[in-house]
Short mmCIF file of C-alpha atoms in Angstrom, two decimals:
data_model
loop_
_atom_site.label_atom_id
_atom_site.label_comp_id
_atom_site.label_asym_id
_atom_site.label_seq_id
_atom_site.Cartn_x
_atom_site.Cartn_y
_atom_site.Cartn_z
CA MET A 420 88.78 124.58 132.28
CA LYS A 421 91.64 125.47 129.98
CA ASN A 422 93.88 122.94 131.61
CA SER A 423 91.37 120.14 131.04
CA ILE A 424 91.00 121.03 127.35
CA GLU A 425 94.80 120.98 126.90
CA GLU A 426 94.95 117.66 128.79
CA ARG A 427 92.23 116.15 126.57
CA ALA A 428 94.16 117.27 123.47
CA ILE A 429 97.29 115.44 124.80
CA GLU A 430 95.39 112.37 125.68
CA LEU A 431 93.78 112.33 122.22
CA ALA A 432 97.24 112.54 120.61
CA GLU A 433 98.69 109.85 122.71
CA TYR A 434 95.78 107.54 121.89
CA ILE A 435 96.11 108.22 118.18
CA ILE A 436 99.79 107.61 118.35
CA GLU A 437 99.55 104.43 120.33
CA SER A 438 96.61 102.89 118.29
CA ARG A 439 97.14 104.60 115.02
CA ALA A 440 93.53 105.52 115.22
CA THR A 441 91.48 107.57 112.80
CA VAL A 442 89.79 110.80 113.87
CA ARG A 443 86.53 108.95 113.92
CA ALA A 444 87.74 106.18 116.13
CA ALA A 445 89.29 108.73 118.56
CA ALA A 446 86.08 110.73 118.72
CA LYS A 447 84.10 107.57 119.42
CA LYS A 448 86.52 106.48 122.14
CA PHE A 449 86.47 109.88 123.90
CA GLY A 450 82.78 110.55 123.31
CA ILE A 451 83.35 113.82 121.49
CA SER A 452 82.66 114.96 117.90
CA LYS A 453 85.16 114.65 115.08
CA SER A 454 85.25 118.41 114.83
CA THR A 455 86.38 118.60 118.37
CA VAL A 456 89.15 116.14 117.71
CA HIS A 457 90.33 118.12 114.75
CA LYS A 458 90.27 121.39 116.71
CA ASP A 459 92.17 119.77 119.60
CA ILE A 460 94.78 118.30 117.45
CA SER A 461 95.22 121.08 114.85
CA GLU A 462 94.96 124.20 117.12
CA ARG A 463 95.25 123.33 120.80
CA LEU A 464 97.96 120.72 120.60
CA LYS A 465 99.91 122.59 118.01
CA ALA A 466 100.06 125.49 120.42
CA SER A 467 100.96 123.53 123.47
CA ASP A 468 103.19 120.65 122.35
CA ARG A 469 104.64 121.10 118.88
CA ASN A 470 106.63 117.73 118.82
CA LEU A 471 103.49 115.70 119.80
CA TYR A 472 101.51 117.56 117.27
CA LEU A 473 103.94 116.58 114.44
CA LYS A 474 103.75 112.89 115.40
CA VAL A 475 100.02 112.94 115.32
CA LYS A 476 99.93 114.87 112.13
CA GLU A 477 102.01 112.12 110.45
CA ILE A 478 99.57 109.42 111.44
CA LEU A 479 96.57 111.49 110.42
CA GLU A 480 98.01 112.32 107.01
CA PHE A 481 98.63 108.52 106.53
CA ASN A 482 95.09 107.73 107.42
CA LYS A 483 93.87 110.46 105.16
CA SER A 484 95.82 109.06 102.18
CA GLU A 485 94.37 105.67 102.85
CA ARG A 486 90.73 106.53 103.33
CA HIS A 487 89.60 105.89 99.76
CA ILE A 488 90.84 102.24 100.15
CA ARG A 489 88.92 101.81 103.42
CA GLY A 490 85.81 103.18 101.76
CA GLY A 491 86.12 100.86 98.90
CA GLU A 492 86.61 97.84 101.21
CA ALA A 493 83.58 98.81 103.22
CA THR A 494 81.45 99.15 100.12
CA ARG A 495 82.71 95.72 98.89
CA ARG A 496 81.79 94.16 102.20
CA LYS A 497 78.44 95.77 102.14
CA TYR A 498 77.39 94.40 98.74
CA LYS A 499 79.14 91.06 98.99
CA GLY A 500 76.89 89.74 101.67
#
């Protein structure tokens, strides 16, 4: 079972890097919770593949810095019509 968890963490990382996806989008694509995505990336991937972890972390930090803009846009669309 441990192999499949580590493989899932690597698949998640590759998906996030390829599509520049958010944690929420990755969770939806793989049918798992956002908490699981975070745990896979921040703990499991960090322990097994440090270089891949650093690439994913960069994308997740960018998404985090931009989330207030996405939230504002969503609210604007909601009330616009």
